[in-house]
Short mmCIF file of C-alpha atoms and ligand atoms in Angstrom, two decimals:
data_model
loop_
_atom_site.label_atom_id
_atom_site.label_comp_id
_atom_site.label_asym_id
_atom_site.label_seq_id
_atom_site.Cartn_x
_atom_site.Cartn_y
_atom_site.Cartn_z
CA UNK A 1 4.84 8.22 -17.58
CA UNK A 2 7.03 6.26 -14.60
CA UNK A 3 10.71 8.10 -14.96
CA UNK A 4 10.77 9.08 -11.28
CA UNK A 5 9.98 5.89 -9.68
CA UNK A 6 11.83 4.84 -6.78
CA UNK A 7 10.26 1.28 -6.13
CA UNK A 8 12.02 -1.46 -8.93
CA UNK A 9 8.97 -3.93 -7.89
CA UNK A 10 5.21 -3.16 -6.23
CA UNK A 11 3.72 -6.21 -4.94
CA UNK A 12 0.13 -6.67 -4.09
CA UNK A 13 -0.43 -9.93 -2.14
CA UNK A 14 -1.93 -11.89 0.90
CA UNK A 15 -0.08 -11.93 4.17
CA UNK A 16 -0.69 -14.39 7.01
CA UNK A 17 1.63 -16.20 9.32
CA UNK A 18 2.80 -19.70 9.63
CA UNK A 19 2.46 -21.42 12.42
CA UNK A 20 3.93 -24.70 11.60
CA UNK A 21 3.94 -28.15 13.71
CA UNK A 22 6.68 -31.04 13.41
CA UNK A 23 7.27 -34.28 15.04
CA UNK A 24 3.52 -35.04 16.35
CA UNK A 25 3.02 -37.97 18.22
CA UNK A 26 -0.22 -39.11 15.63
CA UNK A 27 -3.35 -37.31 13.89
CA UNK A 28 -5.10 -35.33 15.63
CA UNK A 29 -8.46 -37.43 17.09
CA UNK A 30 -11.91 -35.40 18.15
CA UNK A 31 -12.06 -34.59 21.95
CA UNK A 32 -8.24 -36.04 22.47
CA UNK A 33 -4.62 -34.08 23.34
CA UNK A 34 -1.62 -34.45 20.88
CA UNK A 35 1.63 -33.21 21.45
CA UNK A 36 3.93 -31.73 18.83
CA UNK A 37 8.11 -31.72 19.77
CA UNK A 38 8.79 -28.90 17.85
CA UNK A 39 7.06 -25.55 16.34
CA UNK A 40 7.93 -22.91 14.75
CA UNK A 41 5.76 -19.26 14.45
CA UNK A 42 7.10 -17.79 11.19
CA UNK A 43 5.96 -15.14 8.32
CA UNK A 44 3.35 -17.12 5.52
CA UNK A 45 2.44 -16.89 2.22
CA UNK A 46 3.32 -16.73 -1.67
CA UNK A 47 3.69 -13.39 -2.00
CA UNK A 48 5.62 -12.06 1.61
CA UNK A 49 8.69 -15.15 -0.11
CA UNK A 50 8.33 -14.05 -3.44
CA UNK A 51 9.01 -10.36 -1.83
CA UNK A 52 11.54 -11.44 1.01
CA UNK A 53 13.55 -13.29 -2.08
CA UNK A 54 13.36 -10.72 -4.56
CA UNK A 55 14.87 -7.85 -1.55
CA UNK A 56 17.49 -10.41 -0.80
CA UNK A 57 18.53 -10.33 -4.71
CA UNK A 58 19.37 -6.83 -4.20
CA UNK A 59 15.70 -5.08 -5.80
CA UNK A 60 13.61 -2.19 -3.99
CA UNK A 61 10.41 -4.11 -3.53
CA UNK A 62 7.50 -2.57 -1.77
CA UNK A 63 4.29 -4.48 -0.22
CA UNK A 64 1.11 -3.99 -0.37
CA UNK A 65 -1.77 -5.97 1.73
CA UNK A 66 -4.00 -6.47 4.64
CA UNK A 67 -3.15 -7.28 8.30
CA UNK A 68 -5.04 -6.40 11.47
CA UNK A 69 -3.72 -4.51 14.10
CA UNK A 70 -2.20 -7.52 16.01
CA UNK A 71 0.83 -9.77 17.18
CA UNK A 72 0.96 -11.59 13.76
CA UNK A 73 0.39 -8.59 12.24
CA UNK A 74 3.40 -6.96 14.07
CA UNK A 75 5.05 -10.42 13.23
CA UNK A 76 4.79 -10.43 9.17
CA UNK A 77 5.38 -6.46 9.70
CA UNK A 78 9.03 -6.88 11.37
CA UNK A 79 9.62 -10.39 9.17
CA UNK A 80 9.24 -8.13 6.04
CA UNK A 81 11.25 -4.80 7.40
CA UNK A 82 14.03 -7.55 8.41
CA UNK A 83 14.40 -8.57 4.69
CA UNK A 84 14.75 -4.76 3.79
CA UNK A 85 11.09 -4.76 2.15
CA UNK A 86 9.42 -1.93 2.35
CA UNK A 87 5.96 -1.87 4.43
CA UNK A 88 4.99 1.72 4.31
CA UNK A 89 2.10 0.71 2.16
CA UNK A 90 0.88 -2.45 3.98
CA UNK A 91 -2.75 -1.28 5.29
CA UNK A 92 -2.99 -1.38 9.09
CA UNK A 93 -7.22 -2.59 9.69
CA UNK A 94 -7.92 -3.03 13.15
CA UNK A 95 -11.40 -4.47 12.83
CA UNK A 96 -9.96 -7.32 11.06
CA UNK A 97 -7.46 -10.45 12.52
CA UNK A 98 -4.05 -11.21 10.87
CA UNK A 99 -4.26 -14.29 8.26
CA UNK A 100 -2.94 -17.19 10.18
CA UNK A 101 -2.01 -21.12 8.66
CA UNK A 102 -1.48 -23.59 10.82
CA UNK A 103 0.46 -26.39 9.34
CA UNK A 104 0.33 -30.36 10.94
CA UNK A 105 3.80 -31.45 9.56
CA UNK A 106 3.52 -35.27 8.90
CA UNK A 107 7.06 -36.54 7.91
CA UNK A 108 6.65 -35.58 4.01
CA UNK A 109 3.12 -34.93 4.39
CA UNK A 110 1.21 -32.48 5.62
CA UNK A 111 -2.02 -30.99 6.88
CA UNK A 112 -3.54 -27.85 6.69
CA UNK A 113 -5.90 -25.37 8.01
CA UNK A 114 -5.59 -21.55 7.07
CA UNK A 115 -7.57 -18.45 8.63
CA UNK A 116 -7.87 -16.10 5.60
CA UNK A 117 -8.56 -12.88 7.86
CA UNK A 118 -7.66 -9.52 6.85
CA UNK A 119 -5.84 -10.88 3.15
CA UNK A 120 -9.87 -10.95 2.14
CA UNK A 121 -10.32 -7.39 2.40
CA UNK A 122 -7.84 -5.65 0.82
CA UNK A 123 -9.25 -4.19 -2.40
CA UNK A 124 -8.18 -1.67 -5.59
CA UNK A 125 -10.03 1.25 -2.85
CA UNK A 126 -7.36 0.85 -0.41
CA UNK A 127 -4.49 1.58 -2.96
CA UNK A 128 -3.45 5.20 -3.45
CA UNK A 129 -2.56 5.29 -7.07
CA UNK A 130 0.83 7.13 -5.95
CA UNK A 131 1.88 3.56 -4.89
CA UNK A 132 2.11 2.48 -8.28
CA UNK A 133 3.34 5.16 -9.88
CA UNK A 134 6.32 5.19 -7.82
CA UNK A 135 6.73 1.93 -9.07
CA UNK A 136 8.69 0.35 -12.12
CA UNK A 137 7.21 -3.00 -12.40
CA UNK A 138 3.80 -4.50 -10.46
CA UNK A 139 3.74 -8.01 -9.16
CA UNK A 140 0.15 -9.85 -8.01
CA UNK A 141 0.56 -13.30 -6.45
CA UNK A 142 -2.53 -15.45 -5.02
CA UNK A 143 -5.19 -13.86 -6.52
CA UNK A 144 -8.01 -16.09 -5.57
CA UNK A 145 -6.90 -15.85 -1.73
CA UNK A 146 -7.87 -12.45 -2.03
CA UNK A 147 -11.34 -11.58 -3.45
CA UNK A 148 -11.41 -7.51 -2.88
CA UNK A 149 -8.41 -8.08 -5.07
CA UNK A 150 -9.32 -10.42 -7.77
CA UNK A 151 -13.28 -8.14 -7.95
CA UNK A 152 -10.58 -5.33 -9.55
CA UNK A 153 -7.72 -7.46 -11.05
CA UNK A 154 -8.45 -5.92 -14.31
CA UNK A 155 -9.12 -2.31 -13.21
CA UNK A 156 -5.45 -2.68 -10.90
CA UNK A 157 -3.61 -3.94 -14.34
CA UNK A 158 -4.86 -1.55 -16.22
CA UNK A 159 -4.13 0.94 -14.14
CA UNK A 160 -0.33 -0.34 -13.34
CA UNK A 161 0.22 -0.25 -17.33
CA UNK A 162 -1.49 3.16 -17.71
CA UNK A 163 1.57 4.68 -15.76
CA UNK A 164 3.99 3.19 -17.57
CA UNK A 165 4.66 -0.02 -15.36
CA UNK A 166 5.53 -3.41 -16.61
CA UNK A 167 3.52 -6.38 -14.86
CA UNK A 168 3.67 -10.05 -13.95
CA UNK A 169 1.34 -12.13 -12.46
CA UNK A 170 1.38 -15.42 -10.26
CA UNK A 171 -2.09 -16.41 -9.84
CA UNK A 172 -1.55 -19.66 -7.39
CA UNK A 173 -3.74 -22.05 -6.70
CA UNK A 174 -7.77 -21.26 -6.29
CA UNK A 175 -8.80 -23.38 -2.84
CA UNK A 176 -12.18 -23.03 -4.84
CA UNK A 177 -11.26 -24.52 -7.55
CA UNK A 178 -13.70 -22.41 -9.96
CA UNK A 179 -10.60 -20.83 -11.64
CA UNK A 180 -12.75 -17.90 -12.08
CA UNK A 181 -11.05 -14.92 -13.75
CA UNK A 182 -11.64 -13.01 -16.97
CA UNK A 183 -8.75 -14.03 -18.86
CA UNK A 184 -9.05 -12.63 -21.91
CA UNK A 185 -9.78 -9.31 -20.62
CA UNK A 186 -6.86 -9.46 -18.10
CA UNK A 187 -3.89 -11.00 -19.82
CA UNK A 188 -3.74 -7.97 -22.24
CA UNK A 189 -2.41 -6.07 -19.35
CA UNK A 190 0.30 -8.67 -17.81
CA UNK A 191 3.43 -8.86 -19.39
CA UNK A 192 4.58 -11.77 -17.96
CA UNK A 193 1.70 -14.27 -16.45
CA UNK A 194 3.70 -17.37 -14.49
CA UNK A 195 1.28 -19.85 -13.50
CA UNK A 196 2.67 -23.27 -13.04
CA UNK A 197 1.77 -26.53 -15.12
CA UNK A 198 -1.58 -27.57 -13.32
CA UNK A 199 -2.71 -24.39 -12.53
CA UNK A 200 -2.75 -23.37 -16.07
CA UNK A 201 -4.31 -26.70 -16.98
CA UNK A 202 -7.13 -25.65 -14.96
CA UNK A 203 -7.33 -22.01 -15.72
CA UNK A 204 -8.07 -22.91 -19.21
CA UNK A 205 -9.72 -26.21 -18.84
CA UNK A 206 -7.27 -27.55 -21.05
CA UNK A 207 -5.42 -31.05 -20.07
CA UNK A 208 -1.54 -30.39 -21.97
CA UNK A 209 0.01 -26.97 -21.60
CA UNK A 210 0.25 -26.77 -25.71
CA UNK A 211 -3.35 -26.83 -26.06
CA UNK A 212 -3.70 -24.40 -22.62
CA UNK A 213 -1.02 -21.78 -24.13
CA UNK A 214 -2.79 -22.15 -27.61
CA UNK A 215 -5.87 -21.03 -25.70
CA UNK A 216 -4.56 -17.90 -24.48
CA UNK A 217 -2.40 -16.88 -27.31
CA UNK A 218 -4.81 -13.79 -28.64
CA UNK A 219 -4.44 -12.55 -25.31
CA UNK A 220 -1.28 -13.22 -23.69
CA UNK A 221 2.27 -11.57 -23.72
CA UNK A 222 4.86 -14.14 -22.17
CA UNK A 223 3.92 -16.77 -20.87
CA UNK A 224 6.45 -18.59 -17.70
CA UNK A 225 5.08 -22.22 -17.00
CA UNK A 226 6.47 -23.75 -13.70
CA UNK A 227 7.42 -27.40 -13.82
CA UNK A 228 9.01 -28.41 -10.61
CA UNK A 229 11.56 -30.36 -11.68
CA UNK A 230 11.06 -30.42 -14.85
CA UNK A 231 12.16 -26.74 -15.12
CA UNK A 232 9.94 -24.70 -17.39
CA UNK A 233 8.44 -23.27 -20.38
CA UNK A 234 8.45 -19.61 -21.75
CA UNK A 235 6.16 -19.06 -24.49
CA UNK A 236 6.75 -15.73 -25.84
CA UNK A 237 4.96 -14.31 -29.50
CA UNK A 238 4.84 -17.98 -30.80
CA UNK A 239 8.58 -18.75 -29.70
CA UNK A 240 9.10 -21.58 -27.21
CA UNK A 241 12.31 -21.54 -24.85
CA UNK A 242 12.01 -25.34 -22.40
CA UNK A 243 14.57 -25.27 -19.88
CA UNK A 244 15.28 -28.34 -17.80
CA UNK A 245 15.44 -28.05 -13.84
CA UNK A 246 18.95 -27.66 -12.21
CA UNK A 247 19.77 -31.11 -10.63
CA UNK A 248 19.05 -31.15 -7.07
CA UNK A 249 19.45 -34.77 -5.59
CA UNK A 250 19.01 -33.38 -2.13
CA UNK A 251 16.29 -31.81 -2.36
CA UNK A 252 15.11 -30.54 1.34
CA UNK A 253 11.76 -29.65 0.78
CA UNK A 254 9.67 -26.94 -2.76
CA UNK A 255 7.81 -25.24 0.15
CA UNK A 256 8.21 -21.61 -2.14
CA UNK A 257 9.88 -23.16 -5.23
CA UNK A 258 7.32 -21.17 -7.86
CA UNK A 259 7.77 -17.68 -5.68
CA UNK A 260 11.59 -18.08 -5.75
CA UNK A 261 11.37 -18.72 -9.17
CA UNK A 262 9.19 -15.89 -9.63
CA UNK A 263 11.45 -13.58 -7.78
CA UNK A 264 14.26 -14.56 -10.20
CA UNK A 265 12.43 -14.01 -13.24
CA UNK A 266 11.29 -10.91 -12.30
CA UNK A 267 15.09 -9.91 -10.86
CA UNK A 268 16.54 -10.20 -14.06
CA UNK A 269 13.31 -8.75 -16.08
CA UNK A 270 13.05 -5.49 -14.35
CA UNK A 271 16.95 -5.15 -15.60
CA UNK A 272 15.89 -5.67 -18.70
CA UNK A 273 17.50 -8.49 -19.25
CA UNK A 274 16.06 -11.25 -22.30
CA UNK A 275 13.57 -13.61 -21.70
CA UNK A 276 15.83 -16.74 -21.73
CA UNK A 277 18.50 -15.06 -19.14
CA UNK A 278 15.29 -14.58 -16.76
CA UNK A 279 14.32 -17.85 -17.22
CA UNK A 280 17.40 -19.46 -16.20
CA UNK A 281 17.76 -17.29 -13.19
CA UNK A 282 13.95 -18.17 -12.04
CA UNK A 283 15.03 -21.76 -12.96
CA UNK A 284 18.18 -21.17 -10.77
CA UNK A 285 16.56 -19.38 -7.89
CA UNK A 286 13.45 -22.27 -7.81
CA UNK A 287 16.28 -24.85 -7.31
CA UNK A 288 18.53 -22.82 -4.49
CA UNK A 289 15.26 -22.82 -3.05
CA UNK A 290 14.76 -26.71 -2.29
CA UNK A 291 18.67 -27.10 -0.73
CA UNK A 292 16.93 -25.71 2.35
CA UNK A 293 13.86 -25.89 4.51
CA UNK A 294 10.74 -23.73 3.89
CA UNK A 295 11.08 -20.57 1.13
CA UNK A 296 13.32 -17.93 2.52
CA UNK A 297 16.48 -19.94 4.04
CA UNK A 298 18.33 -20.07 1.18
CA UNK A 299 18.58 -16.55 0.29
CA UNK A 300 20.39 -13.89 2.55
CA UNK A 301 22.12 -11.38 -0.12
CA UNK A 302 23.02 -11.03 -3.72
CA UNK A 303 26.94 -12.41 -3.26
CA UNK A 304 25.80 -15.28 -0.78
CA UNK A 305 22.88 -16.54 -3.46
CA UNK A 306 25.72 -16.24 -6.22
CA UNK A 307 28.33 -18.42 -4.13
CA UNK A 308 25.31 -20.89 -3.09
CA UNK A 309 24.65 -21.25 -6.89
CA UNK A 310 28.36 -21.56 -7.74
CA UNK A 311 28.44 -24.60 -5.11
CA UNK A 312 25.05 -26.37 -5.72
CA UNK A 313 25.03 -26.07 -9.69
CA UNK A 314 28.30 -24.65 -11.18
CA UNK A 315 26.35 -21.62 -11.55
CA UNK A 316 28.51 -19.03 -13.37
CA UNK A 317 27.71 -15.51 -13.86
CA UNK A 318 28.33 -13.94 -17.08
CA UNK A 319 30.59 -10.75 -16.83
CA UNK A 320 28.12 -8.64 -18.14
CA UNK A 321 26.59 -8.20 -14.99
CA UNK A 322 26.18 -4.41 -13.81
N1 ADP B 1 13.19 -30.90 -7.07
C1 ADP B 1 13.69 -29.11 -7.92
N2 ADP B 1 15.13 -29.15 -8.55
C2 ADP B 1 15.21 -28.72 -8.95
N3 ADP B 1 14.70 -27.39 -9.39
C3 ADP B 1 13.10 -27.41 -8.89
C4 ADP B 1 12.65 -28.23 -8.11
N4 ADP B 1 11.46 -28.22 -7.82
C5 ADP B 1 11.45 -26.83 -8.40
N5 ADP B 1 12.35 -26.79 -8.68
C6 ADP B 1 12.23 -25.07 -9.67
O1 ADP B 1 11.51 -23.99 -9.39
C7 ADP B 1 10.46 -23.82 -10.31
C8 ADP B 1 9.13 -23.46 -9.72
O2 ADP B 1 8.85 -24.62 -8.68
P1 ADP B 1 7.28 -25.47 -9.07
O3 ADP B 1 6.89 -26.14 -7.77
O4 ADP B 1 6.84 -26.28 -10.54
O5 ADP B 1 6.40 -24.04 -8.78
P2 ADP B 1 5.00 -23.91 -7.57
O6 ADP B 1 5.73 -23.70 -6.18
O7 ADP B 1 4.66 -22.57 -8.10
O8 ADP B 1 4.29 -24.96 -8.14
C9 ADP B 1 10.49 -25.11 -11.11
O9 ADP B 1 10.12 -24.62 -12.29
C10 ADP B 1 11.95 -25.19 -11.44
O10 ADP B 1 12.41 -24.90 -12.03
MG1 MG B 2 3.49 -21.56 -7.12
#
């Protein structure tokens, strides 16, 4: 089985850069040129935010994704490596382009255009099973952005379970809004399923979370539902834990809150902590995420994250922390 694994969490996910334009004089118009006063080119993607923040907490994280052999690809690799995420398993395909999202910010609102590029081409065939065997836990995110991964998603999770890993899945949004994954076949291999409230309703075609959970209870192990400033609900074999969010009266933005929540949950889960502790820490990471711009700015290393948690939310660690 899986005793010699040196990676805590293996992430299979999408990779792209975000080109963010701020302070744009007015909305784009066909045939005209507008100026944006501010611009940032940064690592994008939910899976990368999850990995960076989990690594910042101190877990050993390895990433499997696909990029092109180009400038954006280099930025992705450098940014992940800077966060100490293991990048050796990232596949580079020179015939493809690294994905990019152009974000046009207008006050609280934004317009985005994404070229998925290489992320659409990662498939199970690219993944060496030793990469899976070297890990204790598999996390997959953004399945609908990765048709190659989606096609083999059941096989990927089955392989992880066959090799003794624990597993988690954050489905994220389906841009096609088809929500077509076979949950009844997939969820038996997923230890922790972590959608947000809208996503679980869409996936099950139900209009409230109780019915959504009810429709999955035969196949699912643990279901964790993210509910923004309402906190989260964890369902585990009929037991429900509803924990309200930490109160943040100065939300900067909620970009990446769900990914930071996932990182907090899985950080404790791989340490074998009970589900309530995982959930409480997940809520904390989600809330901390909203105290700084974007998905990673609030997280540098474990001690400063805990310091920020005390300062912002009066959070105290349990003395039993290893
Ligand atoms: N405004 C907020 N105040 C406090 N906590 C928040 C806030 N927004 C999100 N969180 C925390 O982050 C978690 C994930 O955020 P959510 O927006 O629900 O995820 P997603 O980004 O996947 O939609 C929530 O369950 C909650 O614990
Ligand atoms: Mg999300």
